[in-house]
Coordinates of C-alpha atoms in Angstrom, one line a residue:
M1 CA 6.2 94.5 84.3
R2 CA 5.9 94.1 88.0
G3 CA 2.3 92.6 87.5
L4 CA 3.6 90.1 84.7
L5 CA 6.1 88.9 87.3
L6 CA 3.7 88.2 89.8
V7 CA 1.4 86.4 87.4
L8 CA 4.4 84.2 86.5
A9 CA 5.1 83.5 90.1
A10 CA 1.8 82.7 90.9
L11 CA 1.7 80.4 88.0
T12 CA 5.0 78.6 89.2
L13 CA 3.5 78.2 92.8
T14 CA 0.4 76.6 91.3
L15 CA 2.3 74.2 89.3
A16 CA 4.5 73.3 92.3
A17 CA 1.5 72.6 94.4
A18 CA 0.0 70.4 91.8
C19 CA 3.1 68.3 91.0
G20 CA 4.5 67.8 94.7
G21 CA 2.0 69.1 97.0
D22 CA 0.2 66.8 99.4
S23 CA -2.8 65.2 96.9
P24 CA -4.9 62.3 98.1
P25 CA -3.5 58.9 97.3
P26 CA -5.1 57.4 93.8
T27 CA -7.8 55.1 94.1
P28 CA -6.4 51.5 93.7
T29 CA -7.3 49.8 90.9
A30 CA -8.8 46.0 91.6
T31 CA -6.2 43.7 89.8
L32 CA -8.2 40.6 88.7
P33 CA -6.5 37.2 88.9
P34 CA -5.2 35.6 85.9
T35 CA -7.7 33.4 84.0
P36 CA -6.2 30.0 84.1
T37 CA -5.7 28.3 80.8
P38 CA -7.3 24.8 80.8
S39 CA -4.8 22.0 80.1
P40 CA -5.6 20.0 77.3
T41 CA -7.2 16.6 77.8
P42 CA -4.7 13.9 77.0
L43 CA -5.5 11.7 74.4
P44 CA -6.1 8.0 75.3
T45 CA -3.6 5.5 74.6
P46 CA -5.1 3.2 71.7
T47 CA -5.3 -0.4 72.9
S48 CA -4.9 -2.7 70.2
T49 CA -7.6 -5.5 70.0
P50 CA -5.9 -9.0 70.2
T51 CA -6.2 -10.9 67.2
P52 CA -8.2 -14.1 68.1
A53 CA -5.7 -17.2 68.1
G54 CA -6.2 -19.5 65.2
P55 CA -6.3 -23.4 65.8
P56 CA -3.3 -25.2 66.9
A57 CA -0.7 -26.1 64.4
F58 CA -1.0 -30.1 64.4
E59 CA 1.6 -32.1 63.0
V60 CA 0.3 -35.8 62.6
N61 CA 2.1 -39.0 61.6
A62 CA 1.5 -42.7 62.1
D63 CA 3.7 -42.4 65.4
T64 CA 2.1 -39.4 66.7
L65 CA 0.8 -40.1 70.4
G66 CA -2.5 -38.6 71.8
R67 CA -0.6 -36.8 74.4
S68 CA 1.3 -34.5 71.6
I69 CA -2.6 -33.6 70.6
I70 CA -3.8 -33.0 74.0
A71 CA -0.7 -30.8 75.1
L72 CA -2.2 -28.6 72.1
L73 CA -5.6 -28.2 73.2
T74 CA -7.1 -25.8 75.8
D75 CA -7.7 -26.9 79.2
A76 CA -11.6 -27.1 78.7
E77 CA -11.1 -29.2 75.7
A78 CA -8.9 -31.4 77.5
D79 CA -11.2 -31.7 80.4
C80 CA -14.2 -32.5 78.4
I81 CA -11.9 -35.4 76.7
R82 CA -11.1 -36.8 79.9
E83 CA -14.8 -36.8 81.2
R84 CA -16.0 -38.5 77.9
L85 CA -13.5 -41.1 77.9
G86 CA -12.9 -41.8 81.7
E87 CA -9.7 -41.7 83.4
A88 CA -8.6 -45.1 82.2
G89 CA -9.5 -44.0 78.6
F90 CA -7.9 -40.8 78.6
Q91 CA -4.8 -42.4 79.8
R92 CA -4.8 -45.0 77.0
L93 CA -5.5 -41.9 74.3
L94 CA -2.4 -40.3 75.7
D95 CA -0.1 -43.4 75.1
E96 CA -1.8 -44.5 71.7
P97 CA -1.1 -43.0 68.1
V98 CA -4.0 -40.8 67.0
G99 CA -4.2 -42.1 63.7
V100 CA -7.9 -42.9 62.2
G101 CA -9.2 -44.3 59.0
I102 CA -11.6 -42.7 56.9
G103 CA -15.3 -43.4 58.6
E104 CA -13.9 -44.9 61.7
D105 CA -15.0 -43.7 64.9
P106 CA -12.0 -41.9 66.3
A107 CA -10.7 -42.7 69.6
L108 CA -10.5 -38.8 70.6
P109 CA -14.2 -37.3 70.8
F110 CA -14.3 -34.4 68.3
E111 CA -17.4 -33.1 69.9
C112 CA -15.2 -31.7 72.7
L113 CA -13.0 -29.7 70.4
E114 CA -13.7 -25.9 69.2
K115 CA -15.0 -26.3 65.5
E116 CA -11.9 -24.8 64.0
T117 CA -9.6 -27.0 66.2
A118 CA -11.5 -29.9 65.2
A119 CA -11.4 -29.3 61.5
A120 CA -7.6 -28.7 61.6
L121 CA -7.0 -31.9 63.3
A122 CA -9.2 -33.7 61.0
V123 CA -7.3 -32.3 58.1
E124 CA -4.0 -33.5 59.5
L125 CA -5.2 -37.1 60.2
I126 CA -6.5 -37.4 56.9
S127 CA -3.6 -36.1 55.1
A128 CA -1.2 -38.2 57.1
Q129 CA -3.6 -41.1 56.1
A130 CA -3.0 -40.1 52.4
G131 CA 0.5 -40.0 52.8
G132 CA 0.3 -36.2 52.3
M133 CA -2.0 -34.0 50.4
R134 CA -1.9 -31.1 48.2
P135 CA -2.7 -27.7 49.8
E136 CA -5.9 -27.0 47.8
S137 CA -7.3 -30.4 48.9
E138 CA -6.5 -29.6 52.4
D139 CA -8.1 -26.2 52.1
C140 CA -11.2 -27.7 50.6
I141 CA -11.6 -30.4 53.3
R142 CA -11.3 -27.6 56.0
S143 CA -13.9 -25.4 54.7
L144 CA -16.4 -28.4 54.1
L145 CA -16.1 -29.3 57.8
L146 CA -16.5 -25.8 59.0
S147 CA -19.4 -25.2 56.8
T148 CA -21.0 -28.7 57.8
E149 CA -23.4 -28.9 60.7
G150 CA -21.5 -31.4 63.4
G151 CA -18.3 -30.7 61.6
A152 CA -15.5 -33.4 61.9
T153 CA -17.7 -35.4 64.3
A154 CA -20.4 -35.6 61.4
F155 CA -17.6 -36.5 58.9
F156 CA -16.0 -39.2 60.7
A157 CA -19.7 -40.8 61.2
T158 CA -20.3 -40.9 57.4
Q159 CA -20.0 -44.5 56.9
S160 CA -21.8 -45.7 59.9
N161 CA -24.8 -43.2 59.1
N162 CA -26.8 -44.6 56.3
D163 CA -28.7 -41.6 55.3
A164 CA -28.4 -39.3 52.1
E165 CA -27.4 -36.5 54.1
S166 CA -24.0 -38.4 55.4
T167 CA -23.5 -39.6 51.8
A168 CA -23.8 -36.4 50.3
L169 CA -21.2 -35.3 52.8
A170 CA -18.9 -38.1 51.8
L171 CA -19.4 -37.1 48.1
N172 CA -18.5 -33.5 48.6
F173 CA -15.4 -34.7 50.6
I174 CA -14.4 -36.7 47.4
L175 CA -14.7 -33.8 45.4
C176 CA -12.1 -32.2 47.3
L177 CA -9.4 -34.9 46.5
T178 CA -7.5 -35.9 43.3
D179 CA -7.7 -39.5 42.0
E180 CA -4.6 -40.3 43.5
E181 CA -5.3 -38.9 46.9
A182 CA -8.8 -40.8 46.7
E183 CA -7.1 -43.9 45.8
A184 CA -4.7 -43.7 48.8
L185 CA -7.5 -43.1 51.1
A186 CA -9.9 -45.9 49.6
E187 CA -11.0 -48.7 51.9
P188 CA -12.9 -51.5 50.9
G189 CA -16.6 -50.8 50.5
G190 CA -16.0 -47.0 50.9
L191 CA -17.0 -44.1 48.9
E192 CA -13.6 -43.1 48.4
A193 CA -13.1 -46.1 45.9
F194 CA -14.9 -43.6 43.3
R195 CA -12.5 -41.5 41.2
P196 CA -13.1 -37.6 41.9
S197 CA -12.6 -37.1 38.3
A198 CA -15.5 -39.0 37.6
L199 CA -17.6 -37.6 40.1
R200 CA -17.0 -34.0 39.1
C201 CA -17.9 -35.2 35.6
A202 CA -21.2 -36.4 37.0
T203 CA -21.7 -33.3 39.2
D204 CA -21.6 -31.1 36.0
H205 CA -25.0 -32.5 35.1
V206 CA -26.8 -33.7 38.3
S207 CA -26.2 -32.4 41.9
V208 CA -24.5 -34.3 44.9
E209 CA -27.8 -34.4 46.6
E210 CA -29.4 -36.5 43.6
L211 CA -26.4 -38.7 43.6
A212 CA -26.6 -39.4 47.4
R213 CA -30.3 -40.4 47.0
L214 CA -29.1 -43.1 44.4
F215 CA -27.0 -44.8 47.5
E216 CA -29.5 -44.0 50.0
P217 CA -33.0 -43.9 49.1
A218 CA -35.5 -42.0 51.3
D219 CA -37.5 -44.4 53.4
G220 CA -36.7 -47.3 51.3
A221 CA -38.3 -45.7 48.1
P222 CA -36.6 -46.8 45.0
P223 CA -34.5 -44.0 43.6
A224 CA -35.8 -42.2 40.5
I225 CA -33.2 -42.9 37.8
S226 CA -33.8 -41.3 34.6
A227 CA -32.4 -42.5 31.4
E228 CA -30.4 -39.1 31.2
M229 CA -28.9 -39.8 34.6
I230 CA -27.7 -43.3 33.6
Q231 CA -26.2 -42.1 30.6
V232 CA -24.4 -39.3 32.4
L233 CA -23.0 -41.9 34.8
S234 CA -22.0 -44.3 32.2
D235 CA -20.1 -41.6 30.2
C236 CA -18.4 -40.1 33.3
G237 CA -17.4 -43.4 34.4
F238 CA -19.0 -43.0 37.5
G239 CA -18.7 -46.3 39.9
D240 CA -15.7 -47.6 38.1
G241 CA -12.7 -48.2 40.5
P242 CA -9.4 -46.5 40.3
E243 CA -7.9 -48.7 37.5
G244 CA -10.8 -47.4 34.9
P245 CA -13.8 -48.9 33.4
P246 CA -14.0 -52.8 34.0
G247 CA -15.9 -53.4 30.7
D248 CA -19.1 -55.4 30.7
S249 CA -20.6 -55.6 34.2
P250 CA -19.7 -59.0 35.6
T251 CA -22.9 -59.3 37.5
E252 CA -25.0 -59.7 34.5
A253 CA -24.2 -63.6 34.4
L254 CA -24.5 -63.9 38.0
T255 CA -27.3 -64.7 40.6
L256 CA -27.6 -63.7 44.2
E257 CA -26.9 -67.3 45.4
Q258 CA -23.7 -67.3 43.1
L259 CA -22.5 -64.0 44.6
Q260 CA -23.2 -65.5 48.1
A261 CA -20.9 -68.6 47.3
M262 CA -18.1 -66.1 46.0
A263 CA -18.3 -64.2 49.3
E264 CA -17.7 -67.1 51.1
A265 CA -14.5 -68.0 49.1
D266 CA -13.5 -64.1 48.9
P267 CA -14.9 -61.9 51.8
S268 CA -13.9 -58.9 50.1
I269 CA -17.2 -59.0 48.1
Q270 CA -19.3 -59.4 51.1
P271 CA -20.4 -55.7 51.4
L272 CA -21.9 -56.0 48.1
V273 CA -23.8 -59.1 49.0
D274 CA -24.9 -57.6 52.2
C275 CA -26.1 -54.5 50.5
L276 CA -28.0 -56.1 47.6
E277 CA -29.7 -58.6 50.4
E278 CA -30.7 -55.6 52.6
R279 CA -32.2 -53.4 49.6
S280 CA -33.7 -56.1 47.4
T281 CA -35.1 -59.9 47.1
P282 CA -33.3 -62.8 45.5
E283 CA -36.5 -63.1 43.1
A284 CA -36.0 -59.4 41.8
L285 CA -32.1 -59.7 41.5
A286 CA -32.2 -62.9 39.6
E287 CA -34.9 -61.2 37.1
F288 CA -32.7 -58.1 36.9
F289 CA -29.1 -60.2 36.5
A290 CA -30.4 -62.2 33.9
G291 CA -31.7 -59.2 31.9
L292 CA -35.5 -59.9 32.3
T293 CA -36.2 -56.4 33.6
L294 CA -34.3 -53.2 32.8
E295 CA -35.7 -51.5 35.9
P296 CA -33.1 -52.3 38.8
P297 CA -34.7 -53.4 42.2
E298 CA -35.0 -50.9 44.9
G299 CA -31.3 -49.7 46.0
V300 CA -29.6 -51.9 43.7
I301 CA -28.2 -49.3 41.4
G302 CA -26.7 -47.8 44.7
C303 CA -25.2 -51.1 45.8
L304 CA -23.6 -51.6 42.4
F305 CA -22.1 -48.1 42.3
E306 CA -21.0 -48.3 45.9
Y307 CA -19.7 -52.0 45.9
G308 CA -19.5 -52.9 42.5
H309 CA -15.7 -52.3 42.2
L310 CA -15.1 -55.0 44.9
L311 CA -16.5 -57.6 42.6
D312 CA -14.6 -56.4 39.6
E313 CA -11.5 -56.6 41.8
A314 CA -12.3 -60.0 42.9
L315 CA -12.9 -61.3 39.4
S316 CA -9.8 -59.6 38.2
S317 CA -7.6 -61.3 40.8
S318 CA -8.9 -64.7 40.2
G319 CA -8.8 -64.4 36.5
G320 CA -12.4 -64.3 36.0

C-alpha cells in the first residue's frame, strides 16, 4: 500500500513539473502578412459619339436677305464667300434678297458650301420660287443634288452649259416635280416647260441620257432618232406645253425667214430662232418645214422639243 502511495506521489510531481515548471518558451510561429485583395479596375465611363450636325434649317422667301443665310453658315464657308466675292460684293450679298431663278447664276457661290448645306439651301430657293413644293419633290431634288458631281453648283449652271450631261441633270430635276410645280418654275426657253408627267411617260421607254442627246447632240452630230422613239415622244405628249397638245405643228407652213420676222415682232420666240440658226441651215430648214424631207436636220428636233412651245404660245396669243 505504501508503495502504491509513493507511485501516485511520484506521478503527481511529474505532472506538476510538466504543467507548471520552468519549460523552454515555445518557438514562435512566423505570421505571414495578409495578402492584399486587388481592387477591381473601374470600368471606363462610356463617352457618346457626337451625332454629326445636319445642314442648317434654312427658311427662304422672296424677302430673305443674304445676311440671314450667311448667319447660318460656318466661319469657313462665310470666309470663302467673302474671298470669292470681294468685300464690296460680300456686303451687297448681305443686304440683297437671295432668291435666284432656275438656270441663273446665283449671287452666292455654292462651291463655298458643304455639299449637304448647298443642297439644303438650293431646295429652299427652288421651293420658294415655286411658291412651295410637296415634301416628296423636295426630297427628290435634295437626293439628286447630293448624288450629282458638283451638286448645287452644277445644277444652277444647267442652262448655261450646252452639253448632254447638263441636259440630263435638268431632265432628272424635272422628273422630281409635279406638272403644277414645273409650270410654276417654267421660264421662257427652259426645259421646265415640259410636263413631268409626259417626261415620265417617255422614260418608261427611253433613258434620260437618250433624251438628253436629242437636245444636245454630241460634237454636232445629228441625233439618232428612230421611228419608235418619235412614236413614244408623240404618244407621251413630250414637248407639249403645260396646256396640253397644241395640235398640228405650226412650223409646218413656216420658213426660217418667216420665223425670224415673227421674232422681230415677238421676241419671246427668239430662243427658237437662235437654236434653229445655230444647229442647221436655212436651206435644210426650208426643206424640212415644207415637208420635202422627213429627216429633221441636225439638232432641229431638239430645238422644236425645247423651244417649240414658245411658238405655240405666240401663235395662240395672236390668234394665229
